[in-house]
Amino acid sequence: MVGNGIEAFGLRDDAAVLDLPAAGPLLASVDSVVEGVHVDLALCSPGDVGWKALMGALSDLAAMGAAPLAALVALCVPGGTGEGELAAGVMAGVAEAAAATGCAVVGGDVSGASELAVAVTVLGTVEDGGPPPVPRAGARPGDVVLVTGPCGGSAAGLRELRAGRGDGAAVAAYRRPLARLREGELARRAGAHAMIDISDGLALDLHRLADASGVGFALDRVPVASDATEDEALGGGEDYELVVVCAARGAAALDESCADAGLRRPVRIGSVLDDPAVRLLDGVALQRLGWQHRVG
Amino acid sequence: MVGNGIEAFGLRDDAAVLDLPAAGPLLASVDSVVEGVHVDLALCSPGDVGWKALMGALSDLAAMGAAPLAALVALCVPGGTGEGELAAGVMAGVAEAAAATGCAVVGGDVSGASELAVAVTVLGTVEDGGPPPVPRAGARPGDVVLVTGPCGGSAAGLRELRAGRGDGAAVAAYRRPLARLREGELARRAGAHAMIDISDGLALDLHRLADASGVGFALDRVPVASDATEDEALGGGEDYELVVVCAARGAAALDESCADAGLRRPVRIGSVLDDPAVRLLDGVALQRLGWQHRVG
């Protein structure tokens, strides 16, 4: 048994049966990790791939302020020597990430393929009677823009691995990122107007949030992870920190609830503008920096 | 909008939000279709692949007696010329299957890869206060074994396509199979004790149901699809008919409710035995005939 009482991976029936606590919104998202596109097995282990696949999917729940309920994993593994070991390694990483977040793995499918690919579907909930899930499209002029932590660590870790250096905090940030599930829930309860997770880069993901909301923004700082460059912080991706947009009062409430929970306090990086054509960092137009592909 | 009021594919937010009708069991399953393993694009179109992927996943819900609620699709497509066309073709087939079954496609992810792969996660429900989802493990000695229709049509269609013949009912059964969702729901309401869908072969899947239930069986007939051989009916797979195990009274109720609904009446093929070592067809031990891989 993992997490919230739902049976762990190892299906007896054609479908898993989840007893939901209450009627209300159910959140669902799917995310894939493919060898040669998103990951390189020369730079991370099969367990890292499983961990990254589940955390990347869970980050989508975090960005709506939802709590994880369950995950289903579709695994494609190349045939031949080591096939079983590779599949077991990936699933062990999935299980570690599931245990770290209280998410049950309730279903799976393993298939042959010519390269490793992991597609993870996650289901999540928000508490009955609480604020609804937070969209991308809710940012309002005058809101403040926060980020839950420094950015660029994952990209710095990938750079270090490619240079043959295999330790340090940046490498851990790349191999074992953390979805900011508790921060997302606290932001929703603090009345956040809009959120997005930083999967492709702070700049690109913030532009997407602004596109969805029909607003502009002015940033006056970017928190850069140690060992990372500002370019990596803006365009590196896979940080899975959250961009949170809320009224000043909401920002104060979130700061307090993060402190109470022993979490890092979100950093104020700028504010929302009325004109959607104005997207600035330190008074200069901010490019849509971000990764389309993670390897290559 | 497709199906039951849930927003169709085309995500605006990080996760889809589904408003569930009531608390209670939620069913979830994932299934993959990979080119070169399960399908061959020389023998079926991208739309066929999408259709087969969603129907194969929905069949797992049918086998529990659940109604489809929503699907999420992870699509891997090879890069290069025709990449967009291939992805659009697969998604069109998914959408057709979704429309045919009242299942909303609420989420998706598209990634590069070296071969086409489609992983579909489906969510389903049973009505509040109704009988619970039907497991594999509920068969009891003395129960009757039913199948919802003749088997082997899909395998016969694949054989015909390989021989260069591209029309006929068997080819349609291979390219555009139907999940028996209504039959599964009626069987659950008629008090079915156990069910499984025929994805890998009537013989293999019936053995699996018997394994899960700790019982044996004696079959006295196998309904064979026109154009199919008995071997194809027993071991062909991808028919997506349902094996339904129930008491005699349940079988009568199911027969009546299928007739009332204008559905084909299930065929009685045998009965459940106490001894799990005894697995017979016409008095002879039935091998575990079935496909492990669909192509090659």
Coordinates of C-alpha atoms in Angstrom, one line a residue:
Chain A
M1 CA 0.0 0.0 0.0
V2 CA 1.3 3.4 -0.9
G3 CA -0.2 6.7 0.1
N4 CA -3.9 7.1 0.7
G5 CA -5.2 3.6 1.0
I6 CA -5.4 2.8 -2.7
E7 CA -3.9 -0.4 -3.8
A8 CA -0.4 -0.2 -5.1
F9 CA 0.8 -1.2 -8.6
G10 CA 0.1 -4.9 -9.3
L11 CA -3.3 -5.1 -10.9
R12 CA -5.6 -8.0 -10.3
D13 CA -8.5 -6.6 -12.3
D14 CA -8.8 -4.9 -15.7
A15 CA -9.1 -1.5 -14.1
A16 CA -8.2 -0.1 -10.7
V17 CA -11.0 0.9 -8.4
L18 CA -10.5 4.1 -6.4
D19 CA -12.9 5.1 -3.6
L20 CA -13.1 8.8 -3.8
P21 CA -13.6 10.7 -0.6
A22 CA -16.3 13.0 -1.9
A23 CA -18.0 14.4 -5.0
G24 CA -16.3 17.4 -6.5
P25 CA -13.5 18.3 -8.8
L26 CA -11.1 15.6 -10.0
L27 CA -7.9 16.7 -11.7
A28 CA -6.2 14.7 -14.4
S29 CA -3.0 15.2 -16.4
V30 CA -0.6 13.2 -18.5
D31 CA 3.1 13.7 -19.1
S32 CA 5.7 11.7 -21.0
V33 CA 9.4 11.2 -20.7
V34 CA 11.2 9.7 -23.8
E35 CA 14.8 8.7 -24.0
G36 CA 16.7 10.8 -26.5
V37 CA 14.1 13.5 -26.3
H38 CA 13.7 14.4 -22.6
V39 CA 16.4 12.2 -21.0
D40 CA 19.7 10.5 -21.7
L41 CA 20.4 7.3 -19.9
A42 CA 24.1 8.1 -20.0
L43 CA 23.4 11.0 -17.7
C44 CA 20.8 9.6 -15.3
S45 CA 19.7 6.2 -14.1
P46 CA 16.5 4.3 -14.9
G47 CA 15.3 5.2 -11.4
D48 CA 16.0 8.9 -12.1
V49 CA 13.8 8.6 -15.3
G50 CA 11.0 7.1 -13.3
W51 CA 11.3 9.7 -10.6
K52 CA 11.4 12.5 -13.1
A53 CA 8.4 11.1 -15.0
L54 CA 6.1 11.0 -12.0
M55 CA 7.3 14.3 -10.5
G56 CA 6.8 16.1 -13.9
A57 CA 3.2 14.9 -14.0
L58 CA 2.6 15.7 -10.3
S59 CA 3.9 19.2 -10.9
D60 CA 0.9 19.8 -13.1
L61 CA -1.3 19.0 -10.1
A62 CA 0.8 21.3 -7.9
A63 CA 0.3 24.1 -10.5
M64 CA -3.5 23.9 -9.9
G65 CA -3.2 23.6 -6.1
A66 CA -4.3 19.9 -6.0
A67 CA -3.2 17.0 -3.9
P68 CA -2.1 13.8 -5.6
L69 CA -4.5 10.9 -5.4
A70 CA -3.2 8.3 -7.9
A71 CA -1.0 7.6 -10.9
L72 CA -1.0 5.2 -13.8
V73 CA 2.2 4.4 -15.6
A74 CA 2.6 3.3 -19.3
L75 CA 6.1 2.0 -19.7
C76 CA 7.7 1.2 -23.1
V77 CA 11.1 -0.6 -22.8
P78 CA 13.4 -1.8 -25.6
G79 CA 13.6 -5.6 -25.9
G80 CA 16.7 -7.6 -25.3
T81 CA 19.3 -8.0 -22.6
G82 CA 18.5 -6.0 -19.5
E83 CA 14.9 -5.3 -20.5
G84 CA 13.5 -6.5 -17.1
E85 CA 16.2 -4.7 -15.2
L86 CA 15.5 -1.5 -17.0
A87 CA 11.7 -1.7 -16.4
A88 CA 12.3 -2.6 -12.7
G89 CA 14.7 0.3 -12.3
V90 CA 12.2 2.8 -13.8
M91 CA 9.4 1.5 -11.7
A92 CA 11.5 1.7 -8.5
G93 CA 12.1 5.4 -9.2
V94 CA 8.4 5.9 -9.8
A95 CA 7.7 4.2 -6.5
E96 CA 10.2 6.4 -4.7
A97 CA 8.6 9.5 -6.1
A98 CA 5.2 8.2 -5.2
A99 CA 6.2 7.4 -1.6
A100 CA 7.8 10.9 -1.3
T101 CA 4.5 12.6 -2.3
G102 CA 1.8 10.3 -1.0
C103 CA 0.6 9.4 -4.4
A104 CA -0.6 5.8 -5.0
V105 CA 0.5 4.0 -8.2
V106 CA -2.7 2.2 -9.1
G107 CA -2.3 1.0 -12.7
G108 CA 0.3 0.3 -15.3
D109 CA 1.1 -1.2 -18.7
V110 CA 4.4 -2.5 -19.9
S111 CA 5.1 -2.8 -23.6
G112 CA 8.1 -3.4 -25.9
A113 CA 9.5 -0.5 -28.0
S114 CA 12.7 0.6 -29.6
E115 CA 13.4 3.2 -26.9
L116 CA 12.5 3.8 -23.3
A117 CA 9.4 5.9 -22.9
V118 CA 7.3 6.5 -19.8
A119 CA 3.9 8.1 -19.9
V120 CA 2.4 9.0 -16.5
T121 CA -1.2 10.0 -15.9
V122 CA -1.9 11.5 -12.5
L123 CA -5.2 12.2 -10.7
G124 CA -5.7 14.7 -7.9
T125 CA -8.3 16.4 -5.8
V126 CA -8.9 19.5 -3.8
E127 CA -10.7 19.4 -0.5
D128 CA -14.5 19.5 -0.5
G129 CA -15.7 23.1 0.1
G130 CA -12.3 24.6 -0.4
P131 CA -11.2 27.1 -3.1
P132 CA -11.4 25.7 -6.6
P133 CA -8.3 24.6 -8.6
V134 CA -6.2 27.5 -9.7
P135 CA -6.1 28.2 -13.5
R136 CA -3.5 29.8 -15.7
A137 CA -5.9 32.5 -16.9
G138 CA -6.7 34.3 -13.6
A139 CA -3.9 36.9 -13.4
R140 CA -5.2 40.5 -12.9
P141 CA -3.5 43.8 -13.4
G142 CA -1.9 44.9 -10.1
D143 CA -1.4 41.3 -8.9
V144 CA 2.1 40.4 -7.6
V145 CA 4.1 37.6 -9.2
L146 CA 5.9 35.1 -6.9
V147 CA 8.1 32.1 -7.5
T148 CA 8.4 29.4 -4.9
G149 CA 12.2 29.1 -5.2
P150 CA 15.3 29.8 -7.2
C151 CA 15.4 28.6 -10.8
G152 CA 18.0 27.1 -13.2
G153 CA 19.3 24.4 -10.9
S154 CA 18.1 21.6 -13.2
A155 CA 19.7 23.1 -16.3
A156 CA 22.9 23.7 -14.4
G157 CA 22.9 20.1 -13.2
L158 CA 22.5 18.9 -16.8
R159 CA 25.4 21.1 -17.9
E160 CA 27.6 19.7 -15.1
L161 CA 26.7 16.1 -16.0
R162 CA 27.6 16.8 -19.7
A163 CA 30.9 18.2 -18.5
G164 CA 31.5 15.0 -16.6
R165 CA 30.9 16.3 -13.1
G166 CA 28.4 14.1 -11.3
D167 CA 27.7 15.5 -7.9
G168 CA 26.4 18.6 -6.2
A169 CA 23.0 20.2 -5.6
A170 CA 22.4 21.1 -9.2
V171 CA 22.9 17.5 -10.4
A172 CA 20.4 16.4 -7.7
A173 CA 18.0 19.1 -8.9
Y174 CA 18.2 17.7 -12.4
R175 CA 17.9 14.0 -11.5
R176 CA 15.5 14.2 -8.6
P177 CA 13.3 17.3 -8.9
L178 CA 10.5 18.0 -6.5
A179 CA 7.0 18.9 -7.4
R180 CA 5.9 21.8 -5.2
L181 CA 2.6 20.2 -4.1
R182 CA 2.4 21.7 -0.6
E183 CA 3.2 25.2 -1.9
G184 CA 0.6 24.8 -4.6
E185 CA -2.1 23.8 -2.1
L186 CA -1.2 26.7 0.3
A187 CA -1.2 29.1 -2.6
R188 CA -4.7 28.0 -3.7
R189 CA -5.9 28.3 -0.1
A190 CA -4.3 31.8 0.1
G191 CA -6.5 32.9 -2.8
A192 CA -4.0 32.7 -5.7
H193 CA -5.5 34.0 -8.9
A194 CA -3.3 32.1 -11.4
M195 CA -0.4 29.5 -11.3
I196 CA 1.8 27.6 -13.6
D197 CA 4.7 25.2 -13.0
I198 CA 8.2 25.9 -14.4
S199 CA 8.6 22.9 -16.7
D200 CA 10.0 24.6 -19.8
G201 CA 11.6 27.7 -18.3
L202 CA 10.5 30.6 -16.0
A203 CA 10.4 33.1 -19.0
L204 CA 8.4 30.8 -21.3
D205 CA 6.0 29.5 -18.7
L206 CA 5.4 33.0 -17.3
H207 CA 4.6 34.2 -20.9
R208 CA 2.2 31.3 -21.2
L209 CA 0.4 32.3 -18.0
A210 CA 0.3 35.9 -19.2
D211 CA -1.0 34.8 -22.6
A212 CA -3.8 32.8 -21.0
S213 CA -4.7 35.7 -18.7
G214 CA -4.4 38.4 -21.4
V215 CA -2.0 40.5 -19.3
G216 CA 1.5 41.8 -19.3
F217 CA 4.1 41.8 -16.5
A218 CA 7.2 43.6 -15.2
L219 CA 9.8 41.6 -13.4
D220 CA 12.4 43.2 -11.2
R221 CA 14.4 40.2 -10.2
V222 CA 15.0 36.5 -11.0
P223 CA 16.0 34.2 -8.2
V224 CA 18.9 32.1 -9.6
A225 CA 19.9 28.8 -8.1
S226 CA 23.5 28.4 -6.9
D227 CA 25.7 27.1 -9.7
A228 CA 23.2 28.3 -12.3
T229 CA 23.4 31.3 -14.7
E230 CA 20.6 33.8 -15.2
D231 CA 20.0 32.3 -18.6
E232 CA 19.5 28.9 -17.1
A233 CA 17.1 30.4 -14.5
L234 CA 15.1 32.1 -17.2
G235 CA 15.1 29.3 -19.9
G236 CA 16.4 26.1 -18.3
G237 CA 13.2 24.4 -17.4
E238 CA 12.5 21.3 -15.3
D239 CA 12.8 23.3 -12.1
Y240 CA 9.2 22.6 -11.2
E241 CA 9.1 25.6 -9.0
L242 CA 5.7 27.4 -9.2
V243 CA 4.9 30.8 -10.5
V244 CA 2.1 32.2 -8.3
V245 CA 0.1 35.3 -9.1
C246 CA -2.1 36.8 -6.4
A247 CA -3.3 40.0 -4.8
A248 CA -0.9 41.6 -2.3
R249 CA -3.1 40.3 0.5
G250 CA -2.9 36.8 -0.9
A251 CA 0.9 37.1 -1.1
A252 CA 1.1 38.0 2.5
A253 CA -1.2 35.1 3.5
L254 CA 0.9 32.7 1.5
D255 CA 4.1 34.0 3.0
E256 CA 2.7 33.3 6.4
S257 CA 1.4 29.9 5.7
C258 CA 4.6 28.8 4.1
A259 CA 6.5 30.0 7.1
D260 CA 4.1 28.1 9.4
A261 CA 4.5 25.0 7.4
G262 CA 8.3 25.2 7.5
L263 CA 8.5 25.7 3.7
R264 CA 10.7 28.2 1.8
R265 CA 9.0 31.5 1.5
P266 CA 8.0 32.4 -2.1
V267 CA 10.0 35.2 -3.7
R268 CA 8.3 38.3 -5.1
I269 CA 9.7 38.8 -8.6
G270 CA 7.4 41.4 -10.1
S271 CA 3.8 42.5 -10.9
V272 CA 1.1 42.1 -13.4
L273 CA 0.4 44.8 -16.0
D274 CA -2.8 45.6 -17.9
D275 CA -1.2 45.7 -21.3
P276 CA -0.5 42.2 -22.6
A277 CA 2.1 43.5 -25.0
V278 CA 4.4 44.7 -22.2
R279 CA 6.5 41.8 -20.8
L280 CA 9.6 43.2 -19.0
L281 CA 12.6 42.2 -17.0
D282 CA 14.4 45.2 -15.5
G283 CA 12.6 47.4 -18.0
V284 CA 13.7 45.3 -21.0
A285 CA 11.5 43.1 -23.1
L286 CA 11.7 39.5 -21.8
Q287 CA 12.2 36.8 -24.6
R288 CA 10.3 33.6 -24.5
L289 CA 13.3 31.6 -23.3
G290 CA 12.6 28.0 -22.7
W291 CA 13.3 24.5 -23.8
Q292 CA 11.3 22.7 -26.4
H293 CA 13.4 19.6 -26.1
R294 CA 15.5 18.6 -23.2
V295 CA 18.3 16.7 -24.9
G296 CA 20.2 17.2 -28.1
Chain B
M1 CA -17.4 19.2 -26.4
V2 CA -17.4 15.4 -26.5
G3 CA -19.6 13.2 -24.4
N4 CA -20.6 14.1 -20.9
G5 CA -20.0 17.8 -20.7
I6 CA -16.2 17.6 -20.0
E7 CA -14.1 19.8 -22.1
A8 CA -12.5 18.2 -25.1
F9 CA -8.8 17.8 -25.8
G10 CA -7.1 21.2 -26.0
L11 CA -5.8 22.0 -22.6
R12 CA -5.7 25.5 -21.2
D13 CA -4.5 24.6 -17.8
D14 CA -1.9 22.3 -16.4
A15 CA -4.5 19.6 -15.5
A16 CA -8.0 19.0 -16.7
V17 CA -10.8 19.5 -14.1
L18 CA -13.6 17.0 -14.1
D19 CA -16.7 17.6 -12.0
L20 CA -17.7 14.1 -10.8
P21 CA -21.4 13.4 -10.4
A22 CA -21.1 11.8 -7.0
A23 CA -18.7 10.3 -4.5
G24 CA -18.0 6.6 -5.0
P25 CA -15.9 4.3 -7.0
L26 CA -13.8 5.8 -9.8
L27 CA -12.2 3.2 -12.2
A28 CA -8.9 3.8 -14.0
S29 CA -6.9 1.9 -16.5
V30 CA -4.0 2.5 -18.9
D31 CA -3.2 0.6 -22.2
S32 CA -0.6 1.2 -24.9
V33 CA -0.4 0.6 -28.6
V34 CA 3.1 0.6 -30.1
E35 CA 4.0 0.4 -33.8
G36 CA 5.9 -2.8 -34.5
V37 CA 4.6 -4.4 -31.4
H38 CA 0.8 -4.1 -31.5
V39 CA 0.2 -2.5 -34.9
D40 CA 1.7 -2.2 -38.3
L41 CA 1.0 1.1 -40.2
A42 CA 1.2 -0.9 -43.5
L43 CA -2.0 -2.7 -42.4
C44 CA -4.0 0.1 -40.7
S45 CA -4.3 3.8 -40.8
P46 CA -3.2 6.3 -38.2
G47 CA -6.9 6.8 -37.4
D48 CA -7.3 3.0 -36.9
V49 CA -4.4 3.1 -34.4
G50 CA -6.0 5.9 -32.4
W51 CA -9.4 4.1 -32.5
K52 CA -7.8 0.8 -31.4
A53 CA -5.8 2.5 -28.6
L54 CA -8.9 4.1 -27.0
M55 CA -11.2 1.1 -27.6
G56 CA -8.6 -1.2 -26.0
A57 CA -8.4 0.9 -22.9
L58 CA -12.2 1.3 -22.7
S59 CA -12.6 -2.4 -23.0
D60 CA -11.0 -2.6 -19.5
L61 CA -13.8 -0.5 -18.2
A62 CA -16.4 -2.6 -20.0
A63 CA -14.9 -5.7 -18.3
M64 CA -15.7 -4.1 -14.9
G65 CA -19.2 -3.0 -15.9
A66 CA -18.2 0.7 -15.8
A67 CA -19.3 3.6 -18.0
P68 CA -16.6 5.8 -19.6
L69 CA -16.0 9.2 -18.1
A70 CA -12.8 10.6 -19.6
A71 CA -9.6 9.7 -21.4
L72 CA -6.1 11.1 -21.5
V73 CA -3.8 10.4 -24.4
A74 CA 0.0 10.3 -24.4
L75 CA 1.2 10.3 -28.0
C76 CA 4.8 9.6 -29.2
V77 CA 5.4 10.4 -32.9
P78 CA 8.5 10.0 -35.0
G79 CA 10.0 13.3 -36.1
G80 CA 10.4 14.3 -39.7
T81 CA 8.1 14.7 -42.7
G82 CA 4.5 13.9 -42.0
E83 CA 4.9 14.1 -38.2
G84 CA 2.0 16.5 -37.8
E85 CA -0.2 14.6 -40.2
L86 CA 0.5 11.3 -38.4
A87 CA -0.3 12.9 -35.0
A88 CA -3.5 14.5 -36.3
G89 CA -4.6 11.2 -37.9
V90 CA -4.2 9.3 -34.7
M91 CA -6.0 11.9 -32.7
A92 CA -8.9 11.9 -35.2
G93 CA -9.3 8.1 -34.7
V94 CA -9.2 8.7 -30.9
A95 CA -11.9 11.4 -31.3
E96 CA -14.1 9.0 -33.4
A97 CA -13.9 6.3 -30.8
A98 CA -14.6 8.8 -28.1
A99 CA -17.6 10.1 -29.9
A100 CA -18.9 6.5 -30.5
T101 CA -18.7 5.7 -26.8
G102 CA -19.5 9.0 -25.1
C103 CA -16.0 9.3 -23.6
A104 CA -14.5 12.8 -23.3
V105 CA -10.8 13.2 -24.2
V106 CA -9.7 15.7 -21.5
G107 CA -6.0 15.6 -21.6
G108 CA -3.0 14.8 -23.8
D109 CA 0.7 15.0 -24.3
V110 CA 2.6 14.8 -27.6
S111 CA 6.3 13.9 -27.7
G112 CA 8.9 13.0 -30.3
A113 CA 10.1 9.4 -30.5
S114 CA 11.6 7.0 -33.0
E115 CA 8.3 5.1 -33.4
L116 CA 4.6 5.7 -33.0
A117 CA 3.3 4.9 -29.5
V118 CA -0.1 5.8 -28.0
A119 CA -0.8 5.3 -24.3
V120 CA -4.4 5.9 -23.3
T121 CA -5.6 6.3 -19.7
V122 CA -9.3 5.9 -19.2
L123 CA -11.5 6.8 -16.2
G124 CA -14.9 5.4 -15.6
T125 CA -17.7 5.3 -13.1
V126 CA -20.6 3.1 -11.9
E127 CA -23.9 4.7 -10.9
D128 CA -24.3 5.7 -7.2
G129 CA -26.0 2.9 -5.2
G130 CA -25.7 0.4 -8.0
P131 CA -23.8 -2.9 -7.9
P132 CA -20.0 -2.5 -7.5
P133 CA -17.5 -3.0 -10.3
V134 CA -17.2 -6.7 -11.4
P135 CA -13.8 -8.3 -10.6
R136 CA -12.0 -11.1 -12.3
A137 CA -11.9 -13.1 -9.1
G138 CA -15.6 -13.7 -8.4
A139 CA -16.4 -16.9 -10.4
R140 CA -18.1 -19.6 -8.3
P141 CA -18.5 -23.3 -9.0
G142 CA -21.8 -23.9 -10.8
D143 CA -21.8 -20.5 -12.4
V144 CA -22.4 -20.3 -16.2
V145 CA -19.8 -18.9 -18.6
L146 CA -21.1 -16.5 -21.3
V147 CA -19.4 -14.6 -24.0
T148 CA -21.0 -11.5 -25.6
G149 CA -20.3 -12.4 -29.2
P150 CA -18.4 -14.6 -31.6
C151 CA -14.6 -14.5 -31.4
G152 CA -11.6 -14.6 -33.8
G153 CA -12.8 -11.8 -36.1
S154 CA -10.0 -9.5 -35.4
A155 CA -7.3 -12.2 -35.9
A156 CA -9.1 -13.2 -39.2
G157 CA -9.0 -9.6 -40.3
L158 CA -5.3 -9.3 -39.6
R159 CA -4.7 -12.6 -41.6
E160 CA -6.7 -11.2 -44.5
L161 CA -4.8 -7.9 -44.5
R162 CA -1.5 -9.8 -44.5
A163 CA -2.7 -11.7 -47.5
G164 CA -3.5 -8.5 -49.3
R165 CA -7.3 -8.6 -48.9
G166 CA -8.5 -5.3 -47.5
D167 CA -12.3 -5.5 -47.1
G168 CA -14.9 -7.5 -45.3
A169 CA -16.3 -7.7 -41.7
A170 CA -13.2 -9.3 -40.3
V171 CA -11.0 -6.5 -41.5
A172 CA -13.4 -4.0 -39.9
A173 CA -13.3 -6.1 -36.7
Y174 CA -9.5 -5.8 -36.7
R175 CA -9.3 -2.1 -37.5
R176 CA -12.3 -0.8 -35.7
P177 CA -13.1 -3.1 -32.7
L178 CA -15.9 -2.1 -30.3
A179 CA -15.6 -2.2 -26.5
R180 CA -18.7 -3.9 -25.1
L181 CA -19.5 -1.1 -22.7
R182 CA -23.3 -1.5 -22.6
E183 CA -23.1 -5.2 -22.3
G184 CA -20.7 -4.9 -19.4
E185 CA -22.9 -2.5 -17.6
L186 CA -26.0 -4.7 -18.1
A187 CA -24.0 -7.7 -16.8
R188 CA -23.0 -5.9 -13.7
R189 CA -26.6 -4.9 -13.0
A190 CA -27.7 -8.5 -13.7
G191 CA -25.4 -9.6 -10.9
A192 CA -22.4 -11.0 -12.8
H193 CA -19.9 -12.6 -10.4
A194 CA -16.8 -12.1 -12.6
M195 CA -15.8 -10.6 -16.0
I196 CA -12.8 -10.2 -18.3
D197 CA -12.5 -8.7 -21.8
I198 CA -11.0 -10.8 -24.6
S199 CA -7.9 -8.8 -25.4
D200 CA -5.3 -11.6 -25.8
G201 CA -7.5 -14.5 -26.7
L202 CA -10.7 -16.2 -25.3
A203 CA -8.7 -19.2 -24.0
L204 CA -5.9 -17.2 -22.3
D205 CA -8.2 -14.6 -20.9
L206 CA -10.6 -17.2 -19.5
H207 CA -7.7 -19.0 -17.9
R208 CA -6.7 -15.7 -16.3
L209 CA -10.2 -15.2 -14.9
A210 CA -10.2 -18.8 -13.6
D211 CA -6.7 -18.3 -12.1
A212 CA -7.9 -15.2 -10.3
S213 CA -11.1 -17.0 -9.0
G214 CA -9.3 -20.2 -8.1
V215 CA -11.7 -22.3 -10.2
G216 CA -11.8 -24.6 -13.2
F217 CA -14.2 -24.6 -16.1
A218 CA -15.7 -26.9 -18.8
L219 CA -16.6 -25.3 -22.1
D220 CA -18.9 -27.1 -24.6
R221 CA -18.8 -24.6 -27.4
V222 CA -16.9 -21.6 -28.8
P223 CA -18.7 -19.1 -30.9
V224 CA -16.5 -18.5 -34.0
A225 CA -16.8 -15.3 -36.0
S226 CA -17.5 -15.7 -39.7
D227 CA -14.3 -15.9 -41.7
A228 CA -12.4 -17.0 -38.5
T229 CA -11.0 -20.4 -37.5
E230 CA -11.6 -22.0 -34.1
D231 CA -7.9 -21.4 -33.3
E232 CA -8.4 -17.7 -34.1
A233 CA -11.5 -17.7 -31.9
L234 CA -9.6 -19.2 -29.0
G235 CA -6.3 -17.5 -29.3
G236 CA -6.6 -14.5 -31.6
G237 CA -7.3 -11.7 -29.2
E238 CA -8.3 -8.1 -29.7
D239 CA -12.0 -9.2 -30.1
Y240 CA -13.0 -7.2 -27.0
E241 CA -16.0 -9.3 -26.4
L242 CA -16.6 -9.9 -22.7
V243 CA -16.5 -13.2 -20.8
V244 CA -19.3 -13.0 -18.2
V245 CA -19.6 -15.5 -15.3
C246 CA -22.8 -15.5 -13.3
A247 CA -25.4 -17.6 -11.7
A248 CA -28.1 -19.2 -13.9
R249 CA -30.6 -16.6 -12.7
G250 CA -28.2 -13.7 -13.6
A251 CA -27.7 -15.2 -17.0
A252 CA -31.4 -15.2 -17.6
A253 CA -31.6 -11.6 -16.4
L254 CA -28.7 -10.5 -18.7
D255 CA -30.3 -12.3 -21.7
E256 CA -33.5 -10.3 -21.1
S257 CA -31.9 -7.0 -20.6
C258 CA -29.7 -7.4 -23.7
A259 CA -32.8 -8.3 -25.7
D260 CA -34.6 -5.2 -24.3
A261 CA -31.7 -3.0 -25.2
G262 CA -31.5 -4.3 -28.8
L263 CA -28.1 -5.9 -28.1
R264 CA -26.9 -9.3 -29.3
R265 CA -27.7 -11.9 -26.7
P266 CA -24.7 -13.4 -24.8
V267 CA -23.9 -17.0 -25.7
R268 CA -23.6 -19.6 -23.0
I269 CA -20.3 -21.5 -23.6
G270 CA -19.8 -23.6 -20.5
S271 CA -19.8 -23.7 -16.7
V272 CA -17.5 -23.1 -13.7
L273 CA -16.0 -26.1 -11.9
D274 CA -14.7 -26.4 -8.4
D275 CA -11.3 -27.9 -9.3
P276 CA -8.9 -25.2 -10.6
A277 CA -6.8 -27.9 -12.3
V278 CA -9.7 -28.9 -14.6
R279 CA -9.9 -26.5 -17.7
L280 CA -11.7 -28.2 -20.5
L281 CA -13.1 -27.7 -24.0
D282 CA -15.3 -30.6 -25.2
G283 CA -13.8 -32.7 -22.5
V284 CA -10.2 -32.0 -23.6
A285 CA -7.7 -29.8 -21.7
L286 CA -7.8 -26.2 -23.1
Q287 CA -4.3 -24.7 -23.8
R288 CA -3.6 -21.1 -22.8
L289 CA -3.9 -19.9 -26.4
G290 CA -3.4 -16.2 -26.8
W291 CA -1.2 -13.5 -28.2
Q292 CA 1.7 -12.0 -26.3
H293 CA 2.5 -9.7 -29.2
R294 CA 0.2 -8.7 -32.0
V295 CA 2.7 -8.1 -34.8
G296 CA 5.8 -10.1 -35.9

